[in-house]
Short mmCIF file of C-alpha atoms in Angstrom, two decimals:
data_model
loop_
_atom_site.label_atom_id
_atom_site.label_comp_id
_atom_site.label_asym_id
_atom_site.label_seq_id
_atom_site.Cartn_x
_atom_site.Cartn_y
_atom_site.Cartn_z
CA MET A 871 0.00 0.00 0.00
CA GLY A 872 2.90 2.35 0.61
CA HIS A 873 3.74 2.77 -3.06
CA LEU A 874 0.13 3.69 -3.78
CA LEU A 875 0.29 6.40 -1.13
CA ASN A 876 3.57 7.77 -2.42
CA ASP A 877 2.64 7.59 -6.10
CA LYS A 878 0.57 10.71 -6.67
CA SER A 879 -0.52 9.65 -10.14
CA ALA A 880 -2.04 6.41 -8.83
CA LEU A 881 -4.54 8.18 -6.58
CA VAL A 882 -5.34 11.28 -8.64
CA PRO A 883 -7.56 9.42 -11.17
CA LEU A 884 -9.45 7.76 -8.31
CA ILE A 885 -9.99 11.08 -6.50
CA ASP A 886 -11.04 12.74 -9.76
CA ARG A 887 -13.57 9.96 -10.37
CA LEU A 888 -14.98 10.16 -6.82
CA ASN A 889 -15.29 13.93 -7.16
CA ARG A 890 -17.77 13.53 -9.98
CA TYR A 891 -20.36 12.30 -7.48
CA PRO A 892 -22.85 14.72 -5.87
CA VAL A 893 -20.74 14.61 -2.71
CA GLY A 894 -17.09 14.25 -3.58
CA LEU A 895 -13.93 14.02 -1.51
CA VAL A 896 -11.78 17.11 -1.04
CA ASP A 897 -8.17 16.20 -1.79
CA SER A 898 -5.68 16.34 1.06
CA PRO A 899 -2.77 14.27 2.39
CA ARG A 900 -5.11 12.64 4.92
CA LEU A 901 -7.57 11.65 2.20
CA ARG A 902 -4.76 9.98 0.26
CA GLN A 903 -3.73 8.07 3.36
CA ILE A 904 -7.33 6.89 3.82
CA LEU A 905 -7.70 5.81 0.20
CA ALA A 906 -4.34 4.01 0.26
CA LEU A 907 -5.56 1.96 3.23
CA LEU A 908 -8.89 1.10 1.60
CA PHE A 909 -7.89 0.50 -2.04
CA ASP A 910 -5.03 -1.64 -3.24
CA PRO A 911 -3.36 -0.41 -6.49
CA ARG A 912 -5.44 -2.61 -8.82
CA GLU A 913 -8.68 -1.64 -7.06
CA ALA A 914 -7.80 2.05 -7.33
CA GLU A 915 -7.18 1.70 -11.05
CA VAL A 916 -10.43 -0.18 -11.66
CA ALA A 917 -12.43 2.27 -9.53
CA ALA A 918 -11.06 5.23 -11.48
CA ARG A 919 -12.45 3.69 -14.69
CA PHE A 920 -15.98 3.12 -13.39
CA PRO A 921 -18.81 4.92 -15.19
CA LEU A 922 -20.96 7.36 -13.24
CA THR A 923 -23.84 4.90 -13.08
CA GLU A 924 -24.07 1.11 -12.74
CA ALA A 925 -22.20 -1.11 -15.21
CA THR A 926 -22.29 -4.74 -16.25
CA ARG A 927 -19.29 -7.04 -16.09
CA ALA A 928 -18.92 -6.84 -19.89
CA GLU A 929 -18.93 -3.04 -19.81
CA LEU A 930 -16.25 -3.01 -17.10
CA VAL A 931 -14.10 -5.45 -19.06
CA GLU A 932 -14.28 -3.04 -21.99
CA ARG A 933 -13.53 0.00 -19.82
CA THR A 934 -10.63 -1.49 -17.88
CA GLY A 935 -9.09 -3.68 -20.57
CA LEU A 936 -8.66 -6.45 -18.01
CA PRO A 937 -9.44 -10.13 -18.68
CA ALA A 938 -12.85 -11.08 -17.28
CA ALA A 939 -11.41 -13.63 -14.82
CA GLU A 940 -8.95 -11.10 -13.39
CA LEU A 941 -11.61 -8.39 -13.17
CA ASP A 942 -13.99 -10.78 -11.37
CA GLY A 943 -11.48 -11.25 -8.57
CA ILE A 944 -10.93 -7.52 -8.17
CA LEU A 945 -14.67 -6.76 -8.14
CA GLU A 946 -15.30 -9.49 -5.58
CA SER A 947 -12.59 -8.05 -3.32
CA MET A 948 -13.99 -4.54 -3.71
CA ALA A 949 -17.54 -5.69 -2.96
CA ASN A 950 -16.37 -7.44 0.20
CA LYS A 951 -14.73 -4.19 1.31
CA GLY A 952 -17.83 -2.14 0.51
CA LEU A 953 -16.04 -0.20 -2.25
CA VAL A 954 -18.35 -1.52 -4.95
CA MET A 955 -21.99 -2.62 -4.76
CA ASP A 956 -22.96 -5.73 -6.72
CA LEU A 957 -26.63 -5.59 -7.65
CA PRO A 958 -28.19 -8.76 -9.12
CA VAL A 959 -31.02 -7.99 -11.55
CA GLY A 960 -32.49 -11.07 -13.22
CA HIS A 961 -29.64 -12.98 -14.89
CA GLU A 962 -27.34 -9.95 -14.90
CA THR A 963 -25.24 -8.37 -12.12
CA TYR A 964 -24.63 -4.65 -12.17
CA TYR A 965 -21.74 -2.98 -10.36
CA LEU A 966 -21.74 0.50 -8.86
CA LEU A 967 -18.75 2.35 -7.45
CA VAL A 968 -19.69 3.42 -3.92
CA PRO A 969 -19.21 7.13 -3.09
CA GLY A 970 -16.91 8.10 -0.25
CA LEU A 971 -19.60 9.78 1.89
CA ILE A 972 -22.24 8.50 2.47
CA GLY A 973 -20.56 5.31 1.28
CA PHE A 974 -17.38 3.32 1.69
CA MET A 975 -16.08 5.36 4.63
CA GLU A 976 -19.16 4.31 6.62
CA PHE A 977 -19.04 0.75 5.28
CA SER A 978 -15.45 0.37 6.51
CA PHE A 979 -16.77 0.51 10.11
CA MET A 980 -19.95 -1.53 9.71
CA ARG A 981 -18.19 -4.64 10.96
CA ASP A 982 -15.02 -5.48 12.86
CA ARG A 983 -12.31 -5.73 10.23
CA GLY A 984 -9.13 -7.74 10.52
CA ASP A 985 -8.07 -6.65 7.03
CA LEU A 986 -8.01 -2.93 7.88
CA PRO A 987 -6.20 -0.89 10.56
CA GLN A 988 -9.45 0.52 11.89
CA ALA A 989 -7.87 2.51 14.71
CA GLU A 990 -5.65 4.33 12.23
CA LEU A 991 -8.56 4.84 9.87
CA ALA A 992 -10.70 6.23 12.70
CA ARG A 993 -8.05 8.80 13.56
CA LEU A 994 -7.54 9.80 9.93
CA MET A 995 -11.25 10.04 9.14
CA SER A 996 -12.08 12.13 12.20
CA ALA A 997 -9.31 14.58 11.34
CA TYR A 998 -10.19 14.61 7.63
CA LEU A 999 -13.86 15.39 8.22
CA ARG A 1000 -12.92 18.46 10.25
CA GLU A 1001 -9.87 19.88 8.50
CA GLN A 1002 -10.11 23.19 6.58
CA GLY A 1003 -13.62 23.91 7.92
CA LYS A 1004 -16.00 25.11 5.22
CA ASP A 1005 -13.27 24.79 2.59
CA GLY A 1006 -12.75 21.13 3.44
CA GLN A 1007 -14.82 17.95 3.42
CA ALA A 1008 -17.41 19.38 5.82
CA GLY A 1009 -18.18 22.12 3.31
CA GLU A 1010 -18.39 19.61 0.46
CA PHE A 1011 -20.80 17.40 2.41
CA PHE A 1012 -22.95 19.97 4.24
CA GLY A 1013 -22.61 23.03 2.02
CA SER A 1014 -25.20 22.24 -0.67
CA ARG A 1015 -28.61 23.93 -0.74
CA TRP A 1016 -30.00 20.38 -0.86
CA PRO A 1017 -28.91 18.38 2.21
CA LEU A 1018 -28.18 14.70 1.70
CA THR A 1019 -30.02 13.78 4.90
CA ARG A 1020 -33.02 14.94 6.95
CA ALA A 1021 -34.27 14.63 10.51
CA LEU A 1022 -37.47 12.86 11.52
CA VAL A 1023 -39.79 13.92 14.32
CA TYR A 1024 -40.94 11.85 17.30
CA GLU A 1025 -44.53 11.60 16.08
CA ASP A 1026 -45.90 11.19 19.62
CA GLN A 1027 -44.58 14.68 20.48
CA ILE A 1028 -46.22 16.65 17.67
CA PRO A 1029 -49.16 18.98 18.42
CA VAL A 1030 -52.53 17.23 18.56
CA GLN A 1031 -53.89 19.26 15.66
CA SER A 1032 -50.89 18.47 13.43
CA ARG A 1033 -50.33 15.59 11.04
CA ILE A 1034 -47.27 14.15 9.41
CA THR A 1035 -46.96 12.52 6.00
CA PRO A 1036 -45.66 8.95 5.53
CA TRP A 1037 -42.20 10.20 4.52
CA GLU A 1038 -41.99 12.23 7.76
CA ASP A 1039 -42.93 9.24 9.95
CA ALA A 1040 -40.06 6.99 11.03
CA ARG A 1041 -42.42 4.12 11.86
CA GLN A 1042 -44.09 4.33 8.46
CA ILE A 1043 -40.73 4.39 6.68
CA ILE A 1044 -39.80 1.15 8.43
CA GLN A 1045 -43.13 -0.49 7.71
CA ASP A 1046 -43.04 0.49 4.04
CA ALA A 1047 -39.52 -0.85 3.42
CA GLU A 1048 -39.40 -4.20 1.62
CA PHE A 1049 -36.23 -5.35 3.42
CA HIS A 1050 -34.77 -4.43 6.82
CA ALA A 1051 -31.40 -4.91 8.48
CA VAL A 1052 -29.30 -3.51 11.33
CA THR A 1053 -25.62 -2.69 11.23
CA LEU A 1054 -22.91 -1.36 13.48
CA CYS A 1055 -23.16 2.39 13.96
CA PHE A 1056 -20.32 3.84 11.88
CA CYS A 1057 -19.90 6.88 14.10
CA ARG A 1058 -19.86 5.10 17.47
CA HIS A 1059 -17.72 2.25 16.14
CA LYS A 1060 -15.20 4.79 14.84
CA LYS A 1061 -15.26 6.59 18.20
CA ALA A 1062 -14.67 3.29 19.98
CA HIS A 1063 -11.46 2.84 17.98
CA GLU A 1064 -10.46 6.31 19.22
CA GLY A 1065 -11.00 5.17 22.80
CA LYS A 1066 -14.29 7.06 23.29
CA THR A 1067 -17.79 5.95 24.27
CA CYS A 1068 -21.21 7.52 23.77
CA GLN A 1069 -22.10 9.94 26.56
CA GLN A 1070 -25.80 9.11 26.08
CA GLY A 1071 -25.20 5.40 26.52
CA ALA A 1072 -26.16 4.54 22.95
CA PRO A 1073 -24.79 1.21 21.76
CA VAL A 1074 -22.60 0.49 18.74
CA GLU A 1075 -24.69 -2.54 17.78
CA GLU A 1076 -28.41 -3.01 17.07
CA ILE A 1077 -29.20 0.69 16.73
CA CYS A 1078 -28.68 1.91 13.15
CA MET A 1079 -30.91 0.62 10.36
CA VAL A 1080 -30.52 0.03 6.64
CA LEU A 1081 -33.38 -0.55 4.24
CA GLY A 1082 -34.18 -1.89 0.79
CA GLU A 1083 -31.69 -2.98 -1.85
CA GLY A 1084 -28.73 -1.38 -0.09
CA ALA A 1085 -29.56 -3.42 3.02
CA ARG A 1086 -29.57 -6.60 0.93
CA PHE A 1087 -26.08 -5.80 -0.31
CA LEU A 1088 -24.78 -5.12 3.20
CA VAL A 1089 -26.28 -8.37 4.51
CA ARG A 1090 -24.84 -10.29 1.58
CA ARG A 1091 -21.38 -8.90 2.34
CA GLY A 1092 -21.52 -9.45 6.10
CA MET A 1093 -21.92 -5.79 7.07
CA ALA A 1094 -25.51 -6.02 8.35
CA GLU A 1095 -27.97 -8.54 9.78
CA PRO A 1096 -31.60 -8.91 8.62
CA ARG A 1097 -34.41 -7.99 11.00
CA SER A 1098 -38.19 -7.98 10.82
CA ALA A 1099 -40.21 -4.76 10.73
CA GLU A 1100 -41.37 -5.49 14.28
CA GLN A 1101 -37.79 -5.80 15.49
CA MET A 1102 -36.90 -2.53 13.78
CA LEU A 1103 -39.78 -0.73 15.48
CA ALA A 1104 -38.53 -2.01 18.83
CA ILE A 1105 -35.08 -0.59 18.02
CA LEU A 1106 -36.75 2.73 17.19
CA ASP A 1107 -38.41 2.77 20.62
CA ARG A 1108 -35.07 2.00 22.26
CA ALA A 1109 -33.46 4.89 20.38
CA ARG A 1110 -36.16 7.27 21.60
CA ALA A 1111 -35.69 6.12 25.18
CA LEU A 1112 -32.03 7.13 24.78
CA GLY A 1113 -33.01 10.52 23.34
CA LEU A 1114 -31.47 9.92 19.93
CA THR A 1115 -32.38 11.86 16.80
CA HIS A 1116 -33.67 9.93 13.78
CA ILE A 1117 -31.96 10.83 10.49
CA THR A 1118 -32.67 9.39 7.04
CA ASP A 1119 -32.17 10.18 3.33
CA ASN A 1120 -33.53 13.55 2.28
CA ILE A 1121 -36.05 11.95 -0.09
CA ARG A 1122 -39.71 10.97 0.02
CA GLU A 1123 -39.57 7.56 -1.63
CA GLN A 1124 -37.62 4.50 -0.44
CA PRO A 1125 -35.03 5.88 2.00
CA SER A 1126 -32.05 3.55 2.34
CA PHE A 1127 -31.17 4.09 6.00
CA LEU A 1128 -32.48 5.32 9.33
CA CYS A 1129 -29.76 6.29 11.78
CA ASN A 1130 -30.32 7.04 15.46
CA CYS A 1131 -27.88 9.79 16.28
CA CYS A 1132 -26.39 11.29 19.43
CA ARG A 1133 -24.83 14.68 20.06
CA CYS A 1134 -21.38 13.35 20.95
CA CYS A 1135 -20.58 10.75 18.27
CA CYS A 1136 -22.65 11.44 15.15
CA GLU A 1137 -20.72 12.95 12.24
CA LEU A 1138 -23.96 14.27 10.71
CA LEU A 1139 -24.90 16.19 13.84
CA ALA A 1140 -21.29 17.34 14.18
CA GLY A 1141 -21.77 19.21 10.91
CA VAL A 1142 -24.72 21.12 12.37
CA GLN A 1143 -22.70 21.84 15.50
CA MET A 1144 -19.85 23.15 13.29
CA GLY A 1145 -22.15 25.84 11.93
CA PHE A 1146 -23.78 24.17 8.94
CA ASN A 1147 -27.28 25.06 10.12
CA GLU A 1148 -28.88 23.64 6.97
CA GLY A 1149 -26.58 20.62 6.78
CA ILE A 1150 -29.44 18.31 7.78
CA ALA A 1151 -32.92 19.06 6.42
CA LYS A 1152 -35.34 19.88 9.21
CA THR A 1153 -38.68 18.39 10.22
CA PRO A 1154 -41.90 20.43 9.78
CA PHE A 1155 -41.67 21.42 13.46
CA LEU A 1156 -39.66 23.61 15.76
CA ALA A 1157 -39.08 23.30 19.51
CA GLU A 1158 -40.30 26.25 21.56
CA VAL A 1159 -39.83 27.11 25.25
CA ASP A 1160 -42.56 28.56 27.47
CA PRO A 1161 -40.67 31.07 29.70
CA GLU A 1162 -43.43 30.90 32.33
CA ARG A 1163 -42.89 27.17 32.88
CA CYS A 1164 -39.16 26.85 32.31
CA ASP A 1165 -36.96 26.84 35.43
CA TYR A 1166 -33.72 26.57 33.47
CA CYS A 1167 -32.81 23.20 34.95
CA GLY A 1168 -30.54 22.39 31.99
CA ALA A 1169 -32.11 19.05 31.06
CA CYS A 1170 -33.05 20.17 27.53
CA LEU A 1171 -29.61 21.69 26.96
CA ARG A 1172 -28.05 18.30 27.64
CA ALA A 1173 -30.67 16.46 25.59
CA CYS A 1174 -30.51 18.57 22.41
CA ASN A 1175 -28.48 16.66 19.85
CA ALA A 1176 -28.04 19.75 17.69
CA LYS A 1177 -26.82 21.77 20.69
CA CYS A 1178 -29.21 24.60 19.81
CA ILE A 1179 -30.73 25.32 23.25
CA GLY A 1180 -29.18 27.80 25.66
CA LEU A 1181 -29.90 30.60 28.07
CA ALA A 1182 -32.46 33.08 26.72
CA GLU A 1183 -30.91 36.41 25.73
CA ASP A 1184 -33.45 38.36 27.78
CA ALA A 1185 -32.70 36.27 30.88
CA ARG A 1186 -28.93 36.70 31.04
CA ALA A 1187 -29.00 39.52 33.58
CA LEU A 1188 -31.59 37.85 35.82
CA PRO A 1189 -30.97 35.76 38.96
CA LYS A 1190 -30.61 32.01 38.33
CA ASP A 1191 -34.05 31.17 39.70
CA GLN A 1192 -35.67 33.52 37.16
CA ARG A 1193 -33.88 32.37 34.05
CA TRP A 1194 -35.30 30.32 31.16
CA ALA A 1195 -33.99 28.48 28.13
CA GLN A 1196 -34.33 29.46 24.51
CA VAL A 1197 -34.18 27.48 21.25
CA ASP A 1198 -32.19 28.79 18.28
CA PRO A 1199 -34.75 28.43 15.46
CA GLU A 1200 -32.05 28.62 12.78
CA VAL A 1201 -30.44 25.45 14.10
CA CYS A 1202 -33.26 23.39 15.66
CA LEU A 1203 -34.01 20.22 13.69
CA GLY A 1204 -37.47 19.78 15.22
CA CYS A 1205 -36.81 16.14 16.13
CA GLY A 1206 -38.55 16.33 19.52
CA ALA A 1207 -35.86 14.49 21.49
CA CYS A 1208 -35.68 17.33 24.02
CA LEU A 1209 -39.38 17.33 24.94
CA GLN A 1210 -39.37 14.08 26.88
CA VAL A 1211 -36.77 15.29 29.41
CA CYS A 1212 -38.61 18.49 30.44
CA GLU A 1213 -40.30 17.81 33.76
CA GLN A 1214 -41.93 21.26 33.72
CA GLY A 1215 -43.72 20.71 30.41
CA ALA A 1216 -42.13 23.93 29.15
CA LEU A 1217 -41.14 22.54 25.74
CA THR A 1218 -43.51 22.03 22.82
CA LEU A 1219 -43.22 21.51 19.09
CA VAL A 1220 -44.83 24.13 16.86
CA PRO A 1221 -45.25 24.01 13.07
CA ARG A 1222 -42.64 25.82 11.00
CA ALA A 1223 -43.80 28.74 8.89
CA LYS A 1224 -42.84 26.79 5.75
CA ARG A 1225 -43.14 23.00 5.63
CA PRO A 1226 -40.01 21.38 4.15
CA ARG A 1227 -40.62 19.08 1.17
CA PRO A 1228 -37.77 16.75 0.21
CA PRO A 1229 -37.07 15.65 -3.38
CA ARG A 1230 -39.05 12.65 -4.55
CA ASP A 1231 -36.23 10.11 -4.83
CA ARG A 1232 -32.46 9.71 -4.85
CA ASN A 1233 -32.09 10.60 -8.52
CA ALA A 1234 -34.02 13.85 -8.03
CA LEU A 1235 -31.93 14.75 -4.96
CA PHE A 1236 -28.63 13.98 -6.68
CA ALA A 1237 -29.64 15.96 -9.78
CA ARG A 1238 -30.30 19.05 -7.64
CA ILE A 1239 -26.99 18.74 -5.80
CA LEU A 1240 -25.09 18.14 -9.05
CA TRP A 1241 -26.75 21.15 -10.65
CA ASP A 1242 -25.79 23.37 -7.72
CA LYS A 1243 -22.19 22.17 -7.90
CA GLY A 1244 -21.92 22.37 -11.70
CA ARG A 1245 -21.50 18.61 -12.07
CA LEU A 1246 -24.76 17.61 -13.75
CA MET A 1247 -23.78 17.75 -17.42
CA PRO A 1248 -21.21 14.91 -17.22
CA PHE A 1249 -23.94 12.63 -15.81
CA ILE A 1250 -26.33 13.57 -18.61
CA ALA A 1251 -23.67 13.16 -21.31
CA GLU A 1252 -22.51 9.80 -20.00
CA GLY A 1253 -26.07 8.54 -19.60
CA LEU A 1254 -26.85 9.40 -23.23
CA ARG A 1255 -23.61 7.89 -24.47
CA ARG A 1256 -24.10 4.64 -22.58
CA GLY A 1257 -27.72 4.43 -23.67
CA VAL A 1258 -26.63 4.65 -27.31
CA GLU A 1259 -23.91 2.03 -26.73
CA ARG A 1260 -26.37 -0.43 -25.17
CA LEU A 1261 -28.83 0.04 -28.03
CA ARG A 1262 -26.01 -0.57 -30.49
CA ARG A 1263 -25.05 -3.84 -28.78
CA ARG A 1264 -28.63 -5.14 -28.98
CA ARG A 1265 -28.77 -4.77 -32.76
#
């Protein structure tokens, strides 16, 4: 692996290819160290030649120039590492290069790995995700007008007169999914390799959920375990008892995951805490404090996973027994995790002035992000070119 790290030309094509995704990877020495640990030289070369969408084995043979038998071995190794997804469709298998985030960086911690130095990776990834601030990977991930993820509300905490749609309801998302699985929490597993534990007592195992075709892939490759819908709902209840925030894809149809996130470990919530107020799309609600009931006990401050509750501005000069808390509406996700800890009943959820509406599906979300970042035309051009090539082969 050392020669891959030291050979700049070996990693540049891979980084260039990964940077054509909606969320790319900002180049830095740490990124190159991470990629050199995850990809061997042949895998890096094959990955750099992947099309922007899924490809068949025959198409990859043509693109890479490798013999089919040799390519099969490389693809199998990459799928086992979570670098490539293999997607069986009828009698054909399609292969898709996995993005870095959300993608193979998370997959690298979804099981205990003897083939990777996970402690070193954990250190590198934590530093990489925070270096250069808004000019670094955090800005690339959280800086789009269209967040990749969104929060979900605790539906039992919403106002009586309010309703939520199926895509806003964590329970409904689970029930509608055609396949369910649980996996190790990437964030807490990574923290564990850094010698840290969750301050909210959330576990590494049996807490984060994957859904649909992506879940099938992770189960097939030993990175997740199947569960029934009933078991998933029980996990959801456990997450709420721990005060965790539900986060899923920022789409209405067929979300692929449902994470249960804490304020101390979650990389998604860390982005909000770093100042990316719109880094996670919000629920249709907003937490609000009743100053008449609040005794400023501090319970909601400790419970807020976005760290958006503090001392009210108008109460700063008052004695401690007259103070009250205040929610920052620009940051609040509206998840409702804080409400259950308030013994005074001073916290409520109120509807936002404008109800957020996520894109319909993953393609619609990615198209909007690509357009914002000036990366959409390559996808359109390659899609047209490959469509023509496939029609030509059928004749």
